[in-house]
CSV table of C-alpha atoms (C1' of nucleotides) in Angstrom, one decimal:
chain,number,residue,atom,x,y,z
A,208,MET,CA,112.3,93.0,77.5
A,209,ALA,CA,109.7,91.3,75.2
A,210,VAL,CA,106.3,92.8,75.8
A,211,SER,CA,103.8,90.0,76.0
A,212,ALA,CA,100.6,90.5,74.1
A,213,LYS,CA,98.2,91.3,76.8
A,214,THR,CA,94.9,90.5,75.1
A,215,LEU,CA,95.5,87.2,73.4
A,216,LYS,CA,92.4,85.0,73.0
A,217,THR,CA,93.2,82.3,75.6
A,218,LEU,CA,91.3,79.1,75.8
A,219,GLY,CA,90.5,77.6,79.3
A,220,ARG,CA,91.7,78.8,82.6
A,221,PRO,CA,94.3,81.6,82.3
A,222,ARG,CA,97.7,81.1,83.7
A,223,GLY,CA,97.9,82.2,87.3
A,224,PHE,CA,101.5,83.5,87.3
A,225,ASP,CA,103.5,86.0,85.3
A,226,MET,CA,105.7,84.1,82.9
A,227,ASP,CA,108.5,86.6,82.7
A,228,GLN,CA,108.7,87.2,86.4
A,229,ALA,CA,108.8,83.4,87.0
A,230,LEU,CA,111.6,83.1,84.5
A,231,ASP,CA,113.6,85.8,86.2
A,232,ARG,CA,113.2,84.0,89.6
A,233,ALA,CA,114.3,80.8,88.0
A,234,MET,CA,117.3,82.6,86.3
A,235,GLU,CA,118.5,83.7,89.7
A,236,VAL,CA,118.3,80.2,91.1
A,237,PHE,CA,120.2,78.7,88.1
A,238,TRP,CA,122.7,81.5,88.2
A,239,ARG,CA,123.3,81.1,91.8
A,240,LYS,CA,123.4,77.3,92.1
A,241,GLY,CA,124.1,76.0,88.5
A,242,TYR,CA,121.9,73.7,86.5
A,243,GLU,CA,122.4,70.6,88.6
A,244,GLY,CA,122.5,72.4,92.0
A,245,ALA,CA,119.1,73.9,91.3
A,246,SER,CA,116.5,71.5,92.5
A,247,LEU,CA,112.9,71.4,91.5
A,248,SER,CA,111.9,72.5,95.0
A,249,ASP,CA,114.3,75.4,94.8
A,250,LEU,CA,112.8,76.5,91.5
A,251,THR,CA,109.2,76.1,92.3
A,252,GLU,CA,109.6,77.8,95.6
A,253,ALA,CA,111.4,80.8,94.0
A,254,MET,CA,108.9,81.0,91.2
A,255,GLY,CA,106.0,80.7,93.5
A,256,ILE,CA,104.3,77.9,91.6
A,257,ASN,CA,103.8,74.2,92.0
A,258,PRO,CA,105.5,71.5,89.9
A,259,PRO,CA,102.5,70.7,87.6
A,260,SER,CA,102.4,74.4,86.6
A,261,LEU,CA,106.1,74.3,85.8
A,262,TYR,CA,105.8,71.1,83.8
A,263,ALA,CA,102.7,72.5,81.9
A,264,ALA,CA,104.5,75.7,81.0
A,265,PHE,CA,108.1,74.5,80.3
A,266,GLY,CA,107.9,70.7,79.7
A,267,ASN,CA,110.7,69.9,82.2
A,268,LYS,CA,113.6,71.2,84.0
A,269,GLU,CA,115.7,71.3,80.9
A,270,GLY,CA,113.1,73.2,78.9
A,271,LEU,CA,112.9,75.7,81.7
A,272,PHE,CA,116.6,76.2,81.6
A,273,LEU,CA,116.6,76.8,77.9
A,274,LYS,CA,113.9,79.4,78.3
A,275,VAL,CA,116.0,81.0,81.1
A,276,LEU,CA,119.1,81.0,78.9
A,277,ASP,CA,117.2,82.9,76.2
A,278,ARG,CA,116.0,85.4,78.7
A,279,TYR,CA,119.5,85.7,80.1
A,280,GLN,CA,121.1,86.5,76.9
A,281,ALA,CA,118.4,89.0,76.0
A,282,GLY,CA,118.7,90.6,79.4
A,283,PRO,CA,121.6,90.6,81.8
A,284,GLY,CA,123.9,89.0,79.2
A,285,ASN,CA,123.1,91.2,76.4
A,286,TYR,CA,126.3,93.3,76.9
A,287,LEU,CA,127.8,91.2,74.1
A,288,GLU,CA,125.4,92.3,71.4
A,289,GLN,CA,125.5,95.9,72.8
A,290,ALA,CA,129.2,96.0,72.5
A,291,MET,CA,129.3,94.7,68.9
A,292,SER,CA,127.4,97.8,67.7
A,293,ALA,CA,130.3,100.0,68.6
A,294,PRO,CA,131.9,101.9,65.6
A,295,THR,CA,135.3,100.3,65.7
A,296,ALA,CA,136.8,96.9,66.7
A,297,ARG,CA,138.8,98.4,69.6
A,298,GLU,CA,135.7,100.1,70.9
A,299,ALA,CA,133.7,96.9,70.6
A,300,ALA,CA,136.3,95.0,72.6
A,301,GLU,CA,136.4,97.7,75.2
A,302,ARG,CA,132.6,97.8,75.6
A,303,LEU,CA,132.5,94.0,75.7
A,304,LEU,CA,135.2,93.8,78.4
A,305,TYR,CA,133.9,96.6,80.6
A,306,GLY,CA,130.3,95.6,79.9
A,307,ALA,CA,131.2,92.1,81.2
A,308,VAL,CA,132.6,93.6,84.3
A,309,GLU,CA,129.4,95.4,85.0
A,310,GLY,CA,127.2,92.5,84.1
A,311,GLN,CA,129.2,90.0,86.1
A,312,CYS,CA,129.6,92.2,89.2
A,313,SER,CA,126.2,93.7,89.6
A,314,GLN,CA,125.3,93.7,93.2
A,315,ALA,CA,121.6,92.9,92.5
A,316,LYS,CA,122.5,89.8,90.6
A,317,PRO,CA,124.7,86.8,91.4
A,318,GLY,CA,128.3,87.1,90.3
A,319,GLY,CA,129.7,85.6,87.1
A,320,CYS,CA,128.1,84.5,83.8
A,321,LEU,CA,125.2,82.0,83.6
A,322,LEU,CA,126.6,80.7,80.3
A,323,VAL,CA,129.9,79.8,82.0
A,324,HIS,CA,129.0,78.4,85.3
A,325,GLY,CA,125.5,77.2,84.5
A,326,ALA,CA,127.3,73.9,83.7
A,327,LEU,CA,130.9,73.6,82.7
A,328,PRO,CA,132.0,70.1,82.8
A,329,PRO,CA,130.9,67.7,80.1
A,330,GLY,CA,128.8,64.7,81.2
A,331,LEU,CA,125.6,66.6,81.7
A,332,GLY,CA,124.9,65.8,78.1
A,333,ALA,CA,122.4,68.1,76.4
A,334,ILE,CA,122.8,70.9,78.9
A,335,GLN,CA,126.5,71.0,78.6
A,336,GLU,CA,126.4,70.9,74.8
A,337,GLU,CA,123.8,73.6,74.7
A,338,LEU,CA,125.9,75.9,76.8
A,339,GLN,CA,129.0,75.1,74.9
A,340,SER,CA,127.3,75.9,71.6
A,341,ARG,CA,126.1,79.1,72.9
A,342,ARG,CA,129.5,80.1,74.1
A,343,THR,CA,131.1,79.3,70.7
A,344,ALA,CA,128.2,81.2,69.0
A,345,ALA,CA,129.2,84.2,71.1
A,346,ALA,CA,132.8,83.8,70.1
A,347,GLN,CA,131.7,83.7,66.5
A,348,VAL,CA,129.8,86.9,66.9
A,349,ILE,CA,133.0,88.6,68.1
A,350,ARG,CA,135.0,87.1,65.3
A,351,LYS,CA,132.7,88.4,62.7
A,352,ARG,CA,132.7,91.8,64.2
A,353,PHE,CA,136.5,91.8,64.0
A,354,GLU,CA,136.4,90.5,60.4
A,355,ARG,CA,134.1,93.4,59.5
A,356,ALA,CA,136.6,95.7,61.1
A,357,LYS,CA,139.3,94.4,58.9
A,358,ASP,CA,137.2,95.1,55.8
A,359,GLU,CA,136.5,98.6,57.1
A,360,GLY,CA,140.1,99.2,57.8
A,361,ASP,CA,140.1,99.8,61.6
A,362,LEU,CA,141.9,96.5,62.2
A,363,PRO,CA,145.1,95.5,60.5
A,364,ARG,CA,144.9,93.0,57.8
A,365,ASP,CA,147.4,90.6,59.3
A,366,VAL,CA,145.4,90.1,62.4
A,367,ASP,CA,143.6,86.8,62.7
A,368,ALA,CA,140.0,87.7,63.7
A,369,GLY,CA,139.3,84.3,65.2
A,370,ASP,CA,142.4,84.3,67.4
A,371,LEU,CA,141.7,87.8,68.6
A,372,ALA,CA,138.0,87.0,69.3
A,373,ARG,CA,139.1,83.9,71.2
A,374,PHE,CA,141.5,85.9,73.3
A,375,VAL,CA,138.9,88.6,74.2
A,376,PHE,CA,136.4,85.9,74.9
A,377,ALA,CA,138.8,84.0,77.1
A,378,VAL,CA,139.4,87.1,79.2
A,379,VAL,CA,135.6,87.5,79.6
A,380,GLY,CA,135.3,83.9,80.7
A,381,GLY,CA,138.2,84.2,83.0
A,382,MET,CA,136.6,87.3,84.6
A,383,ALA,CA,133.4,85.3,85.0
A,384,VAL,CA,135.3,82.7,87.0
A,385,GLN,CA,136.8,85.3,89.2
A,386,ALA,CA,133.5,87.2,89.6
A,387,ALA,CA,131.7,84.0,90.7
A,388,GLY,CA,134.3,83.9,93.4
A,389,GLY,CA,133.6,87.4,94.7
A,390,VAL,CA,136.3,89.4,93.1
A,391,LYS,CA,135.4,93.1,93.2
A,392,LYS,CA,134.5,95.2,90.2
A,393,ARG,CA,137.4,97.5,90.6
A,394,GLU,CA,139.8,94.6,90.4
A,395,LEU,CA,138.1,93.2,87.3
A,396,LYS,CA,138.3,96.6,85.6
A,397,LYS,CA,142.1,96.3,85.9
A,398,VAL,CA,141.9,93.0,84.2
A,399,ALA,CA,140.0,94.5,81.3
A,400,ASP,CA,142.6,97.3,81.2
A,401,MET,CA,145.4,94.9,80.8
A,402,ALA,CA,143.6,92.9,78.2
A,403,MET,CA,143.2,96.0,76.1
A,404,LYS,CA,146.9,96.5,76.1
A,405,ALA,CA,147.2,93.4,74.0
A,406,PHE,CA,144.8,94.8,71.4
A,407,PRO,CA,146.4,95.4,68.1
A,408,THR,CA,146.6,99.0,67.1
B,24,MET,CA,154.6,61.4,92.8
B,25,ALA,CA,154.8,60.7,96.5
B,26,VAL,CA,156.5,57.3,97.0
B,27,SER,CA,154.5,55.5,99.7
B,28,ALA,CA,156.5,53.7,102.3
B,29,LYS,CA,156.3,50.1,101.3
B,30,THR,CA,157.0,48.4,104.6
B,31,LEU,CA,154.9,50.3,107.1
B,32,LYS,CA,153.8,48.3,110.0
B,33,THR,CA,150.1,47.9,109.3
B,34,LEU,CA,147.6,46.7,111.8
B,35,GLY,CA,144.7,44.6,110.7
B,36,ARG,CA,143.8,43.6,107.2
B,37,PRO,CA,145.7,45.5,104.6
B,38,ARG,CA,144.0,47.8,102.1
B,39,GLY,CA,143.1,45.8,99.0
B,40,PHE,CA,143.5,48.7,96.5
B,41,ASP,CA,146.1,51.1,95.6
B,42,MET,CA,145.4,54.5,97.1
B,43,ASP,CA,147.1,56.6,94.4
B,44,GLN,CA,145.6,54.7,91.6
B,45,ALA,CA,142.2,55.0,93.2
B,46,LEU,CA,142.7,58.8,93.5
B,47,ASP,CA,143.7,59.1,89.9
B,48,ARG,CA,140.5,57.3,88.9
B,49,ALA,CA,138.4,59.5,91.1
B,50,MET,CA,140.2,62.6,89.7
B,51,GLU,CA,139.2,61.7,86.2
B,52,VAL,CA,135.6,61.3,87.3
B,53,PHE,CA,135.4,64.6,89.1
B,54,TRP,CA,137.3,66.3,86.3
B,55,ARG,CA,135.0,65.0,83.7
B,56,LYS,CA,131.6,65.5,85.6
B,57,GLY,CA,132.3,68.0,88.3
B,58,TYR,CA,131.7,67.5,92.0
B,59,GLU,CA,128.0,67.3,91.9
B,60,GLY,CA,127.8,65.4,88.6
B,61,ALA,CA,130.0,62.7,90.0
B,62,SER,CA,127.9,60.2,91.9
B,63,LEU,CA,129.0,57.7,94.4
B,64,SER,CA,128.3,54.9,91.9
B,65,ASP,CA,130.4,56.6,89.3
B,66,LEU,CA,133.3,57.0,91.7
B,67,THR,CA,133.2,53.5,93.3
B,68,GLU,CA,132.9,51.9,89.8
B,69,ALA,CA,135.8,53.8,88.4
B,70,MET,CA,137.9,53.3,91.5
B,71,GLY,CA,137.1,49.6,91.5
B,72,ILE,CA,136.1,49.6,95.1
B,73,ASN,CA,132.8,49.4,97.2
B,74,PRO,CA,131.3,52.2,99.1
B,75,PRO,CA,132.4,51.1,102.6
B,76,SER,CA,136.0,51.0,101.4
B,77,LEU,CA,135.7,54.5,100.1
B,78,TYR,CA,134.2,55.8,103.3
B,79,ALA,CA,136.7,54.0,105.4
B,80,ALA,CA,139.6,55.6,103.4
B,81,PHE,CA,138.3,59.1,102.8
B,82,GLY,CA,135.5,59.8,105.2
B,83,ASN,CA,132.9,60.9,102.7
B,84,LYS,CA,132.6,62.2,99.1
B,85,GLU,CA,133.8,65.6,100.2
B,86,GLY,CA,136.9,64.2,101.9
B,87,LEU,CA,137.7,62.2,98.7
B,88,PHE,CA,137.3,65.3,96.6
B,89,LEU,CA,139.8,67.2,98.9
B,90,LYS,CA,142.3,64.5,98.5
B,91,VAL,CA,141.8,64.5,94.8
B,92,LEU,CA,142.3,68.2,94.7
B,93,ASP,CA,145.7,67.8,96.5
B,94,ARG,CA,146.7,65.2,94.0
B,95,TYR,CA,145.6,67.3,91.1
B,96,GLN,CA,147.6,70.3,92.2
B,97,ALA,CA,150.6,68.1,92.7
B,98,GLY,CA,150.1,66.3,89.4
B,99,PRO,CA,148.4,67.6,86.3
B,100,GLY,CA,147.9,71.0,87.8
B,101,ASN,CA,151.5,71.6,89.0
B,102,TYR,CA,152.3,73.7,86.0
B,103,LEU,CA,151.7,76.7,88.2
B,104,GLU,CA,154.5,76.0,90.6
B,105,GLN,CA,156.7,74.8,87.9
B,106,ALA,CA,156.3,78.1,86.1
B,107,MET,CA,157.0,80.2,89.1
B,108,SER,CA,160.5,78.9,89.3
B,109,ALA,CA,161.4,80.6,86.0
B,110,PRO,CA,164.2,83.2,86.3
B,111,THR,CA,162.1,86.3,85.3
B,112,ALA,CA,158.5,87.4,85.7
B,113,ARG,CA,158.0,87.4,81.9
B,114,GLU,CA,159.3,83.9,81.6
B,115,ALA,CA,157.2,82.8,84.6
B,116,ALA,CA,154.1,84.2,82.9
B,117,GLU,CA,155.0,82.5,79.7
B,118,ARG,CA,155.6,79.1,81.2
B,119,LEU,CA,152.3,79.4,83.2
B,120,LEU,CA,150.2,80.3,80.1
B,121,TYR,CA,151.8,77.7,77.8
B,122,GLY,CA,151.9,75.2,80.7
B,123,ALA,CA,148.2,75.7,81.2
B,124,VAL,CA,147.6,75.1,77.5
B,125,GLU,CA,149.4,71.7,77.7
B,126,GLY,CA,147.7,70.8,81.0
B,127,GLN,CA,144.3,71.7,79.9
B,128,CYS,CA,144.4,70.2,76.5
B,129,SER,CA,146.2,66.9,77.2
B,130,GLN,CA,144.5,64.2,75.1
B,131,ALA,CA,144.9,61.7,77.9
B,132,LYS,CA,143.1,63.8,80.4
B,133,PRO,CA,139.7,65.6,80.3
B,134,GLY,CA,139.8,69.2,79.1
B,135,GLY,CA,140.0,72.2,81.3
B,136,CYS,CA,141.1,72.7,84.9
B,137,LEU,CA,139.7,70.8,87.9
B,138,LEU,CA,139.9,73.9,90.1
B,139,VAL,CA,137.7,75.8,87.7
B,140,HIS,CA,134.9,73.5,86.7
B,141,GLY,CA,135.0,71.2,89.7
B,142,ALA,CA,132.3,73.5,91.1
B,143,LEU,CA,131.9,77.0,90.1
B,144,PRO,CA,128.6,78.4,91.3
B,145,PRO,CA,128.2,79.2,94.9
B,146,GLY,CA,125.5,77.3,96.8
B,147,LEU,CA,127.6,74.1,97.1
B,148,GLY,CA,128.9,75.6,100.4
B,149,ALA,CA,132.0,74.0,101.6
B,150,ILE,CA,133.1,72.7,98.2
B,151,GLN,CA,132.7,75.9,96.4
B,152,GLU,CA,134.5,77.8,99.1
B,153,GLU,CA,137.4,75.4,99.1
B,154,LEU,CA,137.8,75.7,95.3
B,155,GLN,CA,137.5,79.5,95.5
B,156,SER,CA,140.2,79.7,98.2
B,157,ARG,CA,142.5,77.5,96.2
B,158,ARG,CA,142.0,79.7,93.2
B,159,THR,CA,142.8,82.8,95.1
B,160,ALA,CA,145.7,81.1,96.7
B,161,ALA,CA,147.0,80.3,93.2
B,162,ALA,CA,146.6,84.0,92.2
B,163,GLN,CA,148.5,85.0,95.3
B,164,VAL,CA,151.4,82.7,94.3
B,165,ILE,CA,151.6,84.5,91.0
B,166,ARG,CA,151.4,87.9,92.7
B,167,LYS,CA,154.2,87.1,95.0
B,168,ARG,CA,156.4,86.0,92.1
B,169,PHE,CA,155.7,89.3,90.4
B,170,GLU,CA,156.5,91.3,93.5
B,171,ARG,CA,159.8,89.5,93.8
B,172,ALA,CA,160.4,90.3,90.2
B,173,LYS,CA,159.9,94.0,91.0
B,174,ASP,CA,162.5,93.7,93.8
B,175,GLU,CA,164.9,92.0,91.5
B,176,GLY,CA,164.4,94.6,88.8
B,177,ASP,CA,163.0,92.5,86.0
B,178,LEU,CA,159.5,94.1,86.3
B,179,PRO,CA,159.0,97.8,86.3
B,180,ARG,CA,158.3,99.4,89.8
B,181,ASP,CA,155.1,101.1,88.7
B,182,VAL,CA,153.4,97.7,87.8
B,183,ASP,CA,150.8,96.5,90.3
B,184,ALA,CA,151.7,92.9,90.9
B,185,GLY,CA,148.3,92.0,92.0
B,186,ASP,CA,146.5,93.4,89.0
B,187,LEU,CA,149.1,91.7,86.7
B,188,ALA,CA,148.6,88.4,88.5
B,189,ARG,CA,144.8,88.6,88.3
B,190,PHE,CA,145.0,89.3,84.5
B,191,VAL,CA,147.3,86.3,83.9
B,192,PHE,CA,145.2,84.1,86.1
B,193,ALA,CA,142.0,85.3,84.3
B,194,VAL,CA,143.4,84.2,81.0
B,195,VAL,CA,144.3,80.8,82.5
B,196,GLY,CA,140.8,80.5,83.8
B,197,GLY,CA,139.3,81.6,80.5
B,198,MET,CA,141.4,79.1,78.6
B,199,ALA,CA,140.1,76.4,81.0
B,200,VAL,CA,136.5,77.3,80.1
B,201,GLN,CA,137.3,77.1,76.4
B,202,ALA,CA,139.4,73.8,76.9
B,203,ALA,CA,136.5,72.2,78.7
B,204,GLY,CA,134.5,72.9,75.6
B,205,GLY,CA,136.9,71.2,73.3
B,206,VAL,CA,138.9,74.1,71.9
B,207,LYS,CA,142.1,72.9,70.3
B,208,LYS,CA,145.6,73.3,71.7
B,209,ARG,CA,146.7,75.2,68.7
B,210,GLU,CA,144.0,77.8,69.2
B,211,LEU,CA,144.7,78.2,72.9
B,212,LYS,CA,148.3,78.8,72.2
B,213,LYS,CA,147.3,81.8,70.2
B,214,VAL,CA,145.3,83.1,73.2
B,215,ALA,CA,148.5,82.7,75.3
B,216,ASP,CA,150.5,84.6,72.6
B,217,MET,CA,148.0,87.5,72.7
B,218,ALA,CA,148.0,87.6,76.5
B,219,MET,CA,151.8,87.9,76.5
B,220,LYS,CA,151.5,91.0,74.3
B,221,ALA,CA,149.9,92.8,77.3
B,222,PHE,CA,152.8,91.9,79.5
B,223,PRO,CA,154.8,95.0,80.6
B,224,THR,CA,158.3,95.2,79.3
C,156,DT,C1',73.7,76.6,82.2
C,157,DT,C1',76.6,73.4,80.2
C,158,DC,C1',80.6,72.0,77.5
C,159,DG,C1',85.4,71.9,76.3
C,160,DT,C1',89.7,73.4,77.6
C,161,DT,C1',93.5,74.8,80.4
C,162,DC,C1',95.4,75.9,84.6
C,163,DT,C1',96.3,74.8,89.8
C,164,DA,C1',96.8,72.1,94.3
C,165,DT,C1',97.5,67.9,96.9
C,166,DA,C1',99.5,63.9,97.1
C,167,DT,C1',102.4,60.7,95.5
C,168,DC,C1',105.4,57.8,92.3
C,169,DT,C1',109.9,55.6,91.0
C,170,DA,C1',114.8,56.1,90.7
C,171,DT,C1',118.8,57.6,92.6
C,172,DT,C1',121.3,60.2,95.9
C,173,DG,C1',125.0,59.9,99.7
C,174,DC,C1',125.8,56.8,103.2
C,175,DT,C1',126.1,52.7,106.6
C,176,DA,C1',125.0,48.1,109.5
C,177,DC,C1',126.4,43.9,109.5
C,178,DA,C1',129.1,39.8,109.0
C,179,DG,C1',133.0,37.7,107.4
C,180,DA,C1',137.8,37.8,105.6
C,181,DA,C1',142.8,39.0,106.1
C,182,DC,C1',146.4,40.7,108.4
C,183,DT,C1',149.9,41.4,113.1
C,184,DC,C1',151.1,40.4,117.6
C,185,DC,C1',151.2,37.3,121.5
D,11,DG,C1',146.6,28.6,117.7
D,12,DG,C1',143.7,32.8,119.6
D,13,DA,C1',143.1,38.0,120.3
D,14,DG,C1',142.7,42.3,118.4
D,15,DT,C1',142.3,45.2,114.6
D,16,DT,C1',141.1,46.7,110.0
D,17,DC,C1',139.6,46.0,105.6
D,18,DT,C1',135.8,44.1,102.1
D,19,DG,C1',131.3,42.7,100.1
D,20,DT,C1',126.3,42.4,100.4
D,21,DA,C1',122.5,44.5,101.3
D,22,DG,C1',119.9,48.2,102.4
D,23,DC,C1',118.9,52.7,104.9
D,24,DA,C1',116.5,57.6,104.9
D,25,DA,C1',116.3,61.5,102.1
D,26,DT,C1',115.8,63.7,98.0
D,27,DA,C1',115.8,64.0,93.0
D,28,DG,C1',112.7,64.8,88.8
D,29,DA,C1',108.3,64.0,87.3
D,30,DT,C1',102.9,62.9,87.4
D,31,DA,C1',97.9,61.1,88.4
D,32,DT,C1',94.0,63.0,89.8
D,33,DA,C1',90.5,66.0,91.1
D,34,DG,C1',88.8,70.4,91.0
D,35,DA,C1',88.8,75.5,89.8
D,36,DA,C1',88.6,79.2,86.3
D,37,DC,C1',87.9,80.8,82.0
D,38,DG,C1',85.5,81.4,76.7
D,39,DA,C1',82.1,79.6,73.6
D,40,DA,C1',77.5,78.1,72.7
DNA sequence: TTCGTTCTATATCTATTGCTACAGAACTCC
DNA sequence: GGAGTTCTGTAGCAATAGATATAGAACGAA
């Protein structure tokens, strides 16, 4: 949670709504309906503001979505980075998988992962590319953690870090698909259990 | 490929376009842009017909999509059923995973799986529910195959067929997400390799 | 107070969405 | 040849999409 500087010399009329709260509301809408499915009316209504305020603050719908993505990855989606700080590769994978279960099945939030079902199919141009690049970036983070593990000796040298990362990431993505469809947390945990059986010793 | 009866007594003016070909064209559009992203103009242009012909033949956009889904599962997506006819559970899982790699990475077709990224987030109502129910149906098919395998003795009795099916299905879904983003076939095969390491002996 | 700036609210713009009315064309049956 | 039926093409419908013009309200600085 980034603490906004409270007393920043503002010029002109101060903003009448709370930025972070508005972003959270918008996040929920995008999360629940996807980028295309979320209309400006949906967004402005949920955020409690009018279109001109939205455009003044975020530029356009796409700009708002990007801000929402940042906030998502720093908030509900930060189980990735949290997991990477685990002492060993195996523990990192475990924390990632079970963290994904929690993050994708929270009752308070919509199911699934915003980075996955915000917009999957190509053809949305910039939005799709942005999400795709963030997903590959996430996979790279995992790969680098595994490579470090090889250097540190807690992962066999003959393991391909990229392949292993892609596998773990695929399971996370697959769980997101199922979570979006309402699969229960208990069942997803079993998926994570099984995935860990494939983890090299 | 369903062979249409050529000489069926038709009443009135005969249809001026080929149904199956039009469905294939529509499938590609939906596959590439998702349900919402595919506009009527996109569809009619690709199908080479005008809106009234589309509505006369399929009712509406949703009806067209359902017909396309049927054709997808019978065509590019039929690697599921093909895999289930394998003699053992292990072989069925293998054929499913590697079949998914082929089906989702074909160069001739768009990447990914239509059932996954046709429409993921809820909020699209009927469409989302339809896709979700088809996905769970697919998972059930796998589960039943594994249960049969338990009866036939090629899968240990203490294995939960449902959990195993969900795991395999999650990997397939995760691969679809990655394939939609352009991951190469060679890399996805490695994901399938790793998944098989978790398969009970 | 007055100015310059920045935000907000109402009302609306244009383009596109999914969809259809209508008239005519193409077929079978009689 | 009609009569009856079904398809096709043109043109356009109402609704909604994303985005804005405009006027006024709320602030700090002078």
